[in-house]
Amino acid sequence: MDVFKDELGTVKGMQASLKLKEEAVPKFLKPRPIPYALRDKVADEIKRLEKQGILEKIKFSEWGAPIVPVMKPDGSVRICGDYKVTINSCLEVPQYPLPKAEDLFSRLNGGKKFSKLDLSQAYQQLLLCENSRNLVTINTHLGLYCYTRLPFGAASSPAIFQEFMDKVLEGLAGVGCILDNLIITGKSDEEHLKNLELVLKRLSEYGLRLKKSKCSLMKSEVEYFAFIVNKDGIQPSPKKVEVMVKVPEPENMKELQSYLGLVNYYRKFIPDMSTVLQPLNELLAKKSKWNWNENCKKSFLKISQLLSSTKVLAHYDPNINVELAVDASPYGLGCVISHKYENGEERPIAYASRTLTSAERNYSQIEREALAIIFGVTRFHQY
């Protein structure tokens, strides 16, 4: 099947366009020094992209961004224009929503097996219209190059590509997509194969290509955006959790902020997470002298324990009633939405929590419980 050909795909019948704000002023920056140890690898990557037609050498541009070389696990180098210092603040970014993993997972109920597809060089399968190309010029030690295809790093690229992929997959059942990652399922092997065949056919019609080494077909479980997905539900990726529980205690505000960002990715799996994190959130909110005290250490340790013992969350089933349970403490609100099955088993779909404001902490317990109900209904209204 041509979608698995080892070549750069080219989308048929569509080109991407970048739109500037009216007050935009061109920005041209000199190239950044490349470490001597990376110079040959960066040059090889530039030449490879030029040979593929992704880059085109030019002599002049009003716009010019330095490049950021990133080492890949295989020792090669990936390059990206540092557009945050040039074009990004000047772009009219399309207000097209990127789907949340939670919304996508809610459509996987009943799936027995799962397939995961990964587009090869994703954005760069989409041609960039002629008058947008000079905007994404990169300034390198080999000279100026402009992208002929939608580049990574441009502020508009994710929204443009997501809107395109939603158009590609419109009307197809059993498939979800976040940017270049697709997940497919069905309530039986026959339905799964039918859904998979239709998706592959649609990708082929648009001229897209898949990275075969990153695709998984008809598996009992797959990893998708750091979650393990199977017929029983979803859970955090054990590999990601292992990394997180091995993170050393933060030593400053920046490290704490980074750690909390990691932990919050899995907050729907942890009951009363806001209460557990309260000492860490209070330390971050103070924005004053660093004081990693005993309460902070206990909170850090407790989160690691909770991450290591998370349960599999059930897939949401619109044909089964949901139950909402809430709780309130002097410091926070917590809730869980669950399915109760005919056999009496109750399984959580998601947890949510938040800390109380200073004013809310003055509420009586019955007022806090009422606030928890409002929070739970609001948080899980989509169910």
Short mmCIF file of C-alpha atoms in Angstrom, two decimals, residues 5-359:
data_model
loop_
_atom_site.label_atom_id
_atom_site.label_comp_id
_atom_site.label_asym_id
_atom_site.label_seq_id
_atom_site.Cartn_x
_atom_site.Cartn_y
_atom_site.Cartn_z
CA LYS A 5 6.17 3.85 1.00
CA ASP A 6 9.46 5.10 2.41
CA GLU A 7 9.21 8.53 0.84
CA LEU A 8 8.06 12.04 1.65
CA GLY A 9 4.35 12.41 1.07
CA THR A 10 2.88 15.42 -0.71
CA VAL A 11 -0.69 16.45 0.07
CA LYS A 12 -2.86 16.69 -3.03
CA GLY A 13 -4.99 19.73 -3.75
CA MET A 14 -4.06 21.87 -0.77
CA GLN A 15 -1.31 24.26 0.33
CA ALA A 16 -0.76 25.89 3.71
CA SER A 17 -0.63 29.67 4.05
CA LEU A 18 0.81 31.83 6.84
CA LYS A 19 -0.91 35.15 7.53
CA LEU A 20 0.92 38.15 9.00
CA LYS A 21 -0.54 40.70 11.38
CA GLU A 22 -1.01 44.11 9.75
CA GLU A 23 1.65 45.76 11.93
CA ALA A 24 4.23 43.00 11.36
CA VAL A 25 7.79 44.16 10.73
CA PRO A 26 10.34 41.76 9.20
CA LYS A 27 12.98 40.36 11.55
CA PHE A 28 16.30 39.05 10.33
CA LEU A 29 18.77 37.50 12.79
CA LYS A 30 22.29 36.34 12.13
CA PRO A 31 23.03 32.59 12.34
CA ARG A 32 23.92 31.18 15.74
CA PRO A 33 27.30 29.48 16.15
CA ILE A 34 27.02 25.71 15.70
CA PRO A 35 29.23 23.56 17.98
CA TYR A 36 32.12 22.20 15.96
CA ALA A 37 31.15 18.63 16.86
CA LEU A 38 27.73 19.15 15.23
CA ARG A 39 28.69 21.20 12.18
CA ASP A 40 29.03 18.28 9.76
CA LYS A 41 25.83 16.64 11.01
CA VAL A 42 23.87 19.89 10.69
CA ALA A 43 25.26 20.40 7.19
CA ASP A 44 24.28 16.84 6.23
CA GLU A 45 20.74 17.41 7.51
CA ILE A 46 20.40 20.69 5.62
CA LYS A 47 21.58 19.00 2.41
CA ARG A 48 19.19 16.09 2.99
CA LEU A 49 16.24 18.45 3.41
CA GLU A 50 17.32 20.39 0.30
CA LYS A 51 17.53 17.17 -1.70
CA GLN A 52 14.02 16.21 -0.53
CA GLY A 53 12.73 19.59 -1.63
CA ILE A 54 11.80 20.63 1.89
CA LEU A 55 14.42 23.40 1.89
CA GLU A 56 15.30 25.69 -0.98
CA LYS A 57 18.50 27.75 -1.04
CA ILE A 58 17.92 31.46 -1.57
CA LYS A 59 20.13 34.57 -1.73
CA PHE A 60 17.93 37.17 -0.03
CA SER A 61 15.08 37.38 2.49
CA GLU A 62 13.68 40.08 4.77
CA TRP A 63 13.03 37.37 7.34
CA GLY A 64 15.67 35.11 8.83
CA ALA A 65 15.58 32.84 11.88
CA PRO A 66 18.57 31.06 13.43
CA ILE A 67 18.33 27.29 13.69
CA VAL A 68 18.16 25.02 16.72
CA PRO A 69 19.93 21.67 16.23
CA VAL A 70 18.60 18.78 18.33
CA MET A 71 20.42 15.47 18.75
CA LYS A 72 18.28 12.40 17.99
CA PRO A 73 18.70 9.03 19.76
CA ASP A 74 20.35 7.52 16.66
CA GLY A 75 23.08 10.19 16.71
CA SER A 76 21.72 12.21 13.80
CA VAL A 77 20.55 15.81 14.08
CA ARG A 78 17.15 17.39 13.60
CA ILE A 79 17.05 21.11 12.82
CA CYS A 80 14.27 23.58 13.44
CA GLY A 81 13.98 27.30 12.81
CA ASP A 82 13.83 29.31 16.05
CA TYR A 83 10.74 31.20 14.94
CA LYS A 84 9.87 32.43 18.43
CA VAL A 85 12.47 35.19 17.89
CA THR A 86 11.19 36.14 14.43
CA ILE A 87 7.87 35.24 12.86
CA ASN A 88 5.76 33.77 15.70
CA SER A 89 4.81 37.05 17.37
CA CYS A 90 3.89 38.46 13.97
CA LEU A 91 1.56 35.68 12.82
CA GLU A 92 -2.22 35.61 12.85
CA VAL A 93 -2.55 32.16 14.41
CA PRO A 94 -5.71 30.30 13.30
CA GLN A 95 -8.09 29.81 16.22
CA TYR A 96 -8.63 26.14 15.47
CA PRO A 97 -8.84 23.88 18.54
CA LEU A 98 -6.39 21.06 19.14
CA PRO A 99 -8.24 18.03 20.53
CA LYS A 100 -7.56 16.91 24.09
CA ALA A 101 -6.52 13.31 24.70
CA GLU A 102 -9.42 13.05 27.17
CA ASP A 103 -11.95 13.93 24.44
CA LEU A 104 -10.41 11.43 22.07
CA PHE A 105 -10.34 8.59 24.64
CA SER A 106 -14.05 9.10 25.34
CA ARG A 107 -14.73 7.76 21.83
CA LEU A 108 -12.79 4.50 22.25
CA ASN A 109 -15.39 2.65 24.31
CA GLY A 110 -16.06 -0.90 23.15
CA GLY A 111 -12.80 -1.25 21.28
CA LYS A 112 -11.23 -4.70 21.55
CA LYS A 113 -7.98 -4.04 19.73
CA PHE A 114 -6.23 -0.86 18.69
CA SER A 115 -4.10 0.41 15.84
CA LYS A 116 -1.76 3.40 16.02
CA LEU A 117 -0.57 5.26 12.93
CA ASP A 118 2.19 7.87 12.76
CA LEU A 119 2.58 10.22 9.80
CA SER A 120 6.10 10.49 8.43
CA GLN A 121 7.53 14.01 8.70
CA ALA A 122 3.97 15.16 9.46
CA TYR A 123 3.77 18.90 8.72
CA GLN A 124 6.29 18.66 5.93
CA GLN A 125 3.90 16.62 3.79
CA LEU A 126 1.88 19.81 3.40
CA LEU A 127 3.21 22.26 0.79
CA LEU A 128 3.59 25.92 1.78
CA CYS A 129 2.22 28.49 -0.66
CA GLU A 130 4.80 30.56 -2.52
CA ASN A 131 4.18 33.88 -0.76
CA SER A 132 4.62 32.32 2.72
CA ARG A 133 7.97 30.69 2.13
CA ASN A 134 10.22 33.69 2.73
CA LEU A 135 8.57 34.17 6.16
CA VAL A 136 10.09 30.91 7.41
CA THR A 137 13.60 31.45 6.06
CA ILE A 138 16.36 30.00 8.22
CA ASN A 139 19.81 31.57 8.46
CA THR A 140 22.51 28.90 8.72
CA HIS A 141 26.29 28.63 8.49
CA LEU A 142 25.68 27.38 4.92
CA GLY A 143 23.57 30.40 3.96
CA LEU A 144 19.85 31.17 3.67
CA TYR A 145 17.21 28.50 3.09
CA CYS A 146 13.44 28.82 2.97
CA TYR A 147 11.00 26.03 3.71
CA THR A 148 8.78 24.95 0.84
CA ARG A 149 6.59 22.95 3.22
CA LEU A 150 4.87 23.67 6.52
CA PRO A 151 7.71 23.84 9.08
CA PHE A 152 7.87 22.73 12.70
CA GLY A 153 8.20 25.60 15.13
CA ALA A 154 5.95 28.12 13.40
CA ALA A 155 3.11 29.18 15.72
CA SER A 156 0.44 28.54 13.07
CA SER A 157 1.60 25.05 12.10
CA PRO A 158 -0.25 22.93 14.71
CA ALA A 159 -3.66 24.53 14.07
CA ILE A 160 -3.21 24.42 10.29
CA PHE A 161 -2.22 20.76 10.34
CA GLN A 162 -4.93 19.69 12.81
CA GLU A 163 -7.64 21.36 10.74
CA PHE A 164 -6.29 19.61 7.66
CA MET A 165 -6.24 16.19 9.37
CA ASP A 166 -9.79 16.66 10.66
CA LYS A 167 -10.85 17.32 7.07
CA VAL A 168 -9.00 14.20 5.87
CA LEU A 169 -10.71 11.95 8.45
CA GLU A 170 -14.15 13.60 8.33
CA GLY A 171 -16.99 11.07 8.44
CA LEU A 172 -14.84 8.07 9.38
CA ALA A 173 -15.82 5.97 12.40
CA GLY A 174 -13.57 4.51 15.09
CA VAL A 175 -10.66 6.92 14.55
CA GLY A 176 -9.17 9.75 16.57
CA CYS A 177 -6.30 12.04 15.65
CA ILE A 178 -4.07 14.53 17.41
CA LEU A 179 -1.80 16.17 14.84
CA ASP A 180 0.24 13.38 13.22
CA ASN A 181 -0.82 10.57 15.58
CA LEU A 182 -3.90 8.48 14.78
CA ILE A 183 -5.60 5.79 16.87
CA ILE A 184 -8.17 3.38 15.42
CA THR A 185 -10.43 0.75 16.97
CA GLY A 186 -13.65 -1.20 16.49
CA LYS A 187 -16.07 -3.28 18.54
CA SER A 188 -14.90 -6.44 16.71
CA ASP A 189 -11.92 -7.47 14.59
CA GLU A 190 -14.08 -7.16 11.48
CA GLU A 191 -15.20 -3.63 12.37
CA HIS A 192 -11.65 -2.66 13.30
CA LEU A 193 -10.27 -3.90 9.98
CA LYS A 194 -13.01 -2.07 8.09
CA ASN A 195 -12.28 1.19 9.95
CA LEU A 196 -8.53 0.75 9.44
CA GLU A 197 -8.94 0.07 5.72
CA LEU A 198 -11.06 3.19 5.26
CA VAL A 199 -8.53 5.35 7.12
CA LEU A 200 -5.61 4.03 5.06
CA LYS A 201 -7.59 4.58 1.87
CA ARG A 202 -8.39 8.17 2.88
CA LEU A 203 -4.74 8.90 3.74
CA SER A 204 -3.69 7.50 0.36
CA GLU A 205 -6.25 9.65 -1.49
CA TYR A 206 -4.68 12.77 0.04
CA GLY A 207 -1.12 11.66 -0.78
CA LEU A 208 -0.03 11.13 2.83
CA ARG A 209 2.68 8.72 3.96
CA LEU A 210 3.11 6.81 7.23
CA LYS A 211 6.26 5.96 9.17
CA LYS A 212 6.00 2.17 9.17
CA SER A 213 8.38 1.69 12.11
CA LYS A 214 6.11 3.76 14.38
CA CYS A 215 2.83 2.12 13.38
CA SER A 216 1.16 -0.67 15.38
CA LEU A 217 -1.74 -2.62 13.88
CA MET A 218 -4.45 -4.65 15.63
CA LYS A 219 -2.75 -4.74 19.04
CA SER A 220 -4.42 -5.61 22.35
CA GLU A 221 -2.95 -2.39 23.72
CA VAL A 222 -1.02 0.58 22.40
CA GLU A 223 0.76 3.57 23.90
CA TYR A 224 -0.77 6.85 22.78
CA PHE A 225 0.42 10.24 24.07
CA ALA A 226 2.01 8.66 27.17
CA PHE A 227 -1.11 6.62 27.96
CA ILE A 228 -1.62 2.85 27.68
CA VAL A 229 -4.92 2.13 25.92
CA ASN A 230 -6.62 -1.29 25.92
CA LYS A 231 -10.13 -2.76 26.05
CA ASP A 232 -10.33 -2.22 29.82
CA GLY A 233 -9.53 1.51 29.70
CA ILE A 234 -6.53 3.80 29.94
CA GLN A 235 -3.64 4.20 32.36
CA PRO A 236 -0.38 6.17 32.50
CA SER A 237 2.54 4.76 30.55
CA PRO A 238 4.71 2.77 33.03
CA LYS A 239 7.82 4.09 31.30
CA LYS A 240 6.73 7.70 31.85
CA VAL A 241 5.75 7.01 35.46
CA GLU A 242 9.13 5.38 36.11
CA VAL A 243 10.87 8.51 34.85
CA MET A 244 8.67 10.76 36.99
CA VAL A 245 9.13 8.85 40.25
CA LYS A 246 12.90 8.96 39.73
CA VAL A 247 12.93 12.74 39.38
CA PRO A 248 15.03 14.18 42.25
CA GLU A 249 13.52 16.67 44.67
CA PRO A 250 13.33 20.15 43.10
CA GLU A 251 15.95 22.62 44.31
CA ASN A 252 14.38 25.87 43.09
CA MET A 253 11.11 27.38 41.84
CA LYS A 254 11.83 26.63 38.18
CA GLU A 255 12.43 22.94 38.87
CA LEU A 256 9.29 22.78 41.03
CA GLN A 257 7.21 24.38 38.29
CA SER A 258 8.56 21.89 35.77
CA TYR A 259 7.83 18.96 38.10
CA LEU A 260 4.25 20.08 38.75
CA GLY A 261 3.72 20.39 34.99
CA LEU A 262 4.73 16.74 34.58
CA VAL A 263 2.55 15.54 37.45
CA ASN A 264 -0.52 17.48 36.29
CA TYR A 265 -0.50 15.54 33.01
CA TYR A 266 -1.74 12.52 34.97
CA ARG A 267 -3.95 14.31 37.50
CA LYS A 268 -7.14 12.62 36.26
CA PHE A 269 -5.77 9.32 37.64
CA ILE A 270 -5.08 10.57 41.18
CA PRO A 271 -7.84 11.19 43.75
CA ASP A 272 -7.62 14.45 45.73
CA MET A 273 -4.43 15.40 43.96
CA SER A 274 -4.77 19.09 44.79
CA THR A 275 -4.88 18.33 48.52
CA VAL A 276 -1.76 16.17 48.24
CA LEU A 277 0.02 18.88 46.24
CA GLN A 278 -1.05 21.72 48.52
CA PRO A 279 2.37 22.27 50.20
CA LEU A 280 4.07 22.37 46.78
CA ASN A 281 1.49 24.72 45.28
CA GLU A 282 1.76 27.03 48.29
CA LEU A 283 5.53 27.13 47.97
CA LEU A 284 5.22 28.01 44.28
CA ALA A 285 2.59 30.67 44.97
CA LYS A 286 4.76 32.47 47.52
CA LYS A 287 7.35 33.41 44.92
CA SER A 288 9.64 34.22 47.78
CA LYS A 289 12.63 32.58 49.42
CA TRP A 290 12.94 28.87 48.66
CA ASN A 291 11.88 26.79 51.65
CA TRP A 292 11.68 23.06 50.91
CA ASN A 293 10.33 21.90 54.27
CA GLU A 294 9.18 18.57 55.70
CA ASN A 295 5.62 19.01 54.38
CA CYS A 296 6.99 19.54 50.87
CA LYS A 297 9.07 16.36 51.15
CA LYS A 298 6.03 14.36 52.32
CA SER A 299 3.93 15.71 49.45
CA PHE A 300 6.66 14.90 46.91
CA LEU A 301 6.96 11.34 48.25
CA LYS A 302 3.18 10.83 48.35
CA ILE A 303 2.76 11.86 44.73
CA SER A 304 5.43 9.34 43.69
CA GLN A 305 3.57 6.62 45.60
CA LEU A 306 0.23 7.56 44.02
CA LEU A 307 1.71 7.68 40.51
CA SER A 308 3.13 4.18 41.02
CA SER A 309 -0.25 2.76 42.04
CA THR A 310 -2.68 4.38 39.60
CA LYS A 311 -5.67 2.31 38.50
CA VAL A 312 -6.89 1.72 34.97
CA LEU A 313 -9.62 4.25 34.20
CA ALA A 314 -12.69 2.92 32.42
CA HIS A 315 -13.62 4.00 28.91
CA TYR A 316 -16.65 6.28 28.97
CA ASP A 317 -19.76 4.51 27.65
CA PRO A 318 -22.69 6.81 26.70
CA ASN A 319 -25.07 3.87 27.15
CA ILE A 320 -24.27 3.47 30.86
CA ASN A 321 -25.29 5.95 33.54
CA VAL A 322 -22.55 7.91 35.29
CA GLU A 323 -22.27 8.60 39.00
CA LEU A 324 -20.54 11.62 40.52
CA ALA A 325 -19.04 11.44 44.01
CA VAL A 326 -17.58 14.54 45.65
CA ASP A 327 -15.66 15.40 48.79
CA ALA A 328 -14.31 18.52 50.47
CA SER A 329 -11.50 19.06 52.95
CA PRO A 330 -10.38 22.25 54.69
CA TYR A 331 -7.88 22.71 51.85
CA GLY A 332 -9.42 21.35 48.67
CA LEU A 333 -12.24 19.81 46.63
CA GLY A 334 -12.24 16.39 45.01
CA CYS A 335 -14.58 14.45 42.77
CA VAL A 336 -14.75 11.26 40.73
CA ILE A 337 -17.06 10.30 37.89
CA SER A 338 -17.71 6.57 37.53
CA HIS A 339 -19.66 3.89 35.71
CA LYS A 340 -21.63 1.37 37.77
CA TYR A 341 -22.09 -1.81 35.78
CA GLU A 342 -24.93 -4.36 35.95
CA ASN A 343 -22.76 -6.74 37.98
CA GLY A 344 -22.43 -4.08 40.68
CA GLU A 345 -18.83 -3.20 39.82
CA GLU A 346 -18.04 0.49 39.96
CA ARG A 347 -15.10 1.83 37.96
CA PRO A 348 -13.76 5.41 37.82
CA ILE A 349 -13.67 7.25 34.51
CA ALA A 350 -11.71 10.26 35.84
CA TYR A 351 -10.76 12.10 39.01
CA ALA A 352 -10.54 15.86 39.46
CA SER A 353 -9.55 18.17 42.29
CA ARG A 354 -8.58 21.73 43.09
CA THR A 355 -7.39 23.71 46.09
CA LEU A 356 -9.64 26.15 47.93
CA THR A 357 -9.02 29.86 47.72
CA SER A 358 -8.27 31.74 50.93
CA ALA A 359 -11.89 32.99 51.02
#
